[in-house]
Coordinates of C-alpha atoms in Angstrom, one line a residue:
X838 CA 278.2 210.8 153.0
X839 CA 275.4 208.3 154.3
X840 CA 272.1 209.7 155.2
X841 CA 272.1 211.9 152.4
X842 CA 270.6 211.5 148.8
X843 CA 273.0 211.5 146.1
X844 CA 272.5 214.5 144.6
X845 CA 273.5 216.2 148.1
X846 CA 276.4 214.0 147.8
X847 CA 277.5 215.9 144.9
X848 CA 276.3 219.2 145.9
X849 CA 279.1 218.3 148.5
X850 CA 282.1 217.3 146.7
X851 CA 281.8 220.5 144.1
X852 CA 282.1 222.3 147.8
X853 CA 284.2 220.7 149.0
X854 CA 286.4 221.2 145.6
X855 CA 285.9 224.2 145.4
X856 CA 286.7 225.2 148.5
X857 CA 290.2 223.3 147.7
X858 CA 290.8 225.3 144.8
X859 CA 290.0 228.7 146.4
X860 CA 293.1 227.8 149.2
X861 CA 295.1 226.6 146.5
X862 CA 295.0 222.6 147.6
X863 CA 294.4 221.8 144.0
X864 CA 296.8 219.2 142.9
X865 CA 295.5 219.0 139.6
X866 CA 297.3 219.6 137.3
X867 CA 297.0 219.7 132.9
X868 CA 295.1 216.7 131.5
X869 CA 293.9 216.0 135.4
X870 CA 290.3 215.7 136.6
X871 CA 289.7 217.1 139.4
X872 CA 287.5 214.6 141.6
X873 CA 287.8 211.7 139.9
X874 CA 289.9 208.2 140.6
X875 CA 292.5 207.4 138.9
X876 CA 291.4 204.8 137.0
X877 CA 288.4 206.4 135.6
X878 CA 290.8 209.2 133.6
X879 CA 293.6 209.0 132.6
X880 CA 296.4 211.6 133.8
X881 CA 299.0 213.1 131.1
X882 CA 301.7 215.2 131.3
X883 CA 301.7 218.5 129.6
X884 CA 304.0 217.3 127.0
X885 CA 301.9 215.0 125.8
X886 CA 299.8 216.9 123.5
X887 CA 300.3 217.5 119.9
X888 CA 301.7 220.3 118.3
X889 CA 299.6 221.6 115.6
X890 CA 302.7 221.5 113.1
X891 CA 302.8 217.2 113.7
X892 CA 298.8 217.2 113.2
X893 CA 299.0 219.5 110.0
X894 CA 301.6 216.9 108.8
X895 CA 299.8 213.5 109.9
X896 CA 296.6 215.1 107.9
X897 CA 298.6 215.7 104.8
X898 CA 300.2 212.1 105.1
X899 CA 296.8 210.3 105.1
X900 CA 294.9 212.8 102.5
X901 CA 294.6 211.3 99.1
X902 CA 297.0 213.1 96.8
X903 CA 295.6 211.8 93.6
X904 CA 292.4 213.5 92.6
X905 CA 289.5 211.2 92.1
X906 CA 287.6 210.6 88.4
X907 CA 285.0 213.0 87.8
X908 CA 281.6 211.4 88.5
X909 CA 279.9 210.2 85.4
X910 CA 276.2 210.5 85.3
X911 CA 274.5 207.2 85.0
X912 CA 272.1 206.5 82.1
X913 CA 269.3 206.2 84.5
X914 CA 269.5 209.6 85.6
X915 CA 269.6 211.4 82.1
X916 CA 265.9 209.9 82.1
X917 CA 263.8 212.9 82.9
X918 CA 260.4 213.4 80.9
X919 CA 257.4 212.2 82.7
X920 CA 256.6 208.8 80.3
X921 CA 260.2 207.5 81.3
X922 CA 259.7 207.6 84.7
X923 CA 256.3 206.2 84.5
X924 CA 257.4 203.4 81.7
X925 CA 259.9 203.0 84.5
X926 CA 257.8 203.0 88.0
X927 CA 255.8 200.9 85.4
X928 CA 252.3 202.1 87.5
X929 CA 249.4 199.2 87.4
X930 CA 245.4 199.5 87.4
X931 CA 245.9 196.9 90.4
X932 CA 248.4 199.0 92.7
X933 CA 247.4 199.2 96.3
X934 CA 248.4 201.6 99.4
X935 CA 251.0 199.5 100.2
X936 CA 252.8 198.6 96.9
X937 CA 252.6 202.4 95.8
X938 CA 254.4 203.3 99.1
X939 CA 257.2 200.0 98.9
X940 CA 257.3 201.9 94.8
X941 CA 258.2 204.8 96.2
X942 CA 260.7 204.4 98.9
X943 CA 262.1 202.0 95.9
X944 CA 262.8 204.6 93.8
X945 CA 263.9 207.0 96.3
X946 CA 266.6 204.7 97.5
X947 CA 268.0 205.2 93.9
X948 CA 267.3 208.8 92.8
X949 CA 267.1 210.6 96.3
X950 CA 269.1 214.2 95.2
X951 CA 271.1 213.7 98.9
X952 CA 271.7 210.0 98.4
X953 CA 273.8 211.1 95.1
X954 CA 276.3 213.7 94.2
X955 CA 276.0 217.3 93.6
X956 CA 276.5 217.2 89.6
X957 CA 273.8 214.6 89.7
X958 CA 271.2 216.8 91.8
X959 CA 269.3 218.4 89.6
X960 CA 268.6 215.4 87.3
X961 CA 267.8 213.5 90.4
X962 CA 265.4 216.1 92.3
X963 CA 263.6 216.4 89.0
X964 CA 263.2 212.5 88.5
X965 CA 261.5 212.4 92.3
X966 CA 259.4 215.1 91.2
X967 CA 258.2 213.5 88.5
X968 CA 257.7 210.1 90.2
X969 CA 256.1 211.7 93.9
X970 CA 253.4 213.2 91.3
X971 CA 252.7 210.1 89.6
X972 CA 252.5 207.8 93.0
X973 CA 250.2 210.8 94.5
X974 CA 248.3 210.7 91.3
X975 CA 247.9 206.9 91.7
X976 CA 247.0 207.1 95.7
X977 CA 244.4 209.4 94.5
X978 CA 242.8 207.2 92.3
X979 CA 242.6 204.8 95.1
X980 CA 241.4 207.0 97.7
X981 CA 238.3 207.9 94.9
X982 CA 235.3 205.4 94.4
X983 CA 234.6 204.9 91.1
X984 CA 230.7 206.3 90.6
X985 CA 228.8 203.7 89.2
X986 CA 227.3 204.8 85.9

């Protein structure tokens, strides 16, 4: 195998394995890579694997057989109309670029719909509605010179 790039080196060994396999030189045998030593995989007997009867049981064993509380929907959430998110984002004259977006990603780490779940969805996607139009309302204001009168 010297003088020859790696890649060739490869290129040979799949041959050369190949050419094993074809004359029935295998010795591999289940749970056995071919082509590898022996202490980069492991080898296992065909006994070894689990029967799907002893994984069907060790899943019921470890699943939860008590049901858990229905999710209650915080009070936060049953907030919806436009001035209770804004009384709530609490929007200044003085906001900048940069607190509007920290205002944002705040209020997103607490109402994002996929961040909650599903029989809070709907209260949540329409509470980042609301507050995405009022931080885009405020960046517009920045964004605009006021026109001297």
């Amino acid at each position: 195998m010297f003088g020859i790039s790696f890649f060739q080196s490869v290129l040979q060994r799949l041959r050369d394995e190949q050419d094993a396999e074809m004359l029935g030189e295998a010795t591999g045998g289940p749970g056995t890579v071919i082509g590898t030593t022996s202490g980069f995989v492991p080898e296992t007997s065909s006994g070894t694997a689990a029967t799907y009867t002893t994984v069907q049981r060790a899943y019921c064993e470890l699943t939860p057989t008590e049901s858990p509380a229905p999710f209650a929907i915080p009070d936060f959430l049953k907030r919806i109309s436009l001035a209770e998110v804004a009384s709530e984002l609490a929007l200044g004259e003085a906001e900048t670029a940069l607190t509007l977006a920290a205002r944002r990603r705040r209020f997103a780490a607490a109402n994002h719909p996929d961040r909650l779940p599903a029989e809070a969805r709907l209260n949540a996607t329409l509470r980042m509605k609301l507050a995405n139009m009022l931080i885009d309302e405020a960046f517009r204001r920045i964004k605009k010179p006021s026109m001297p009168k």
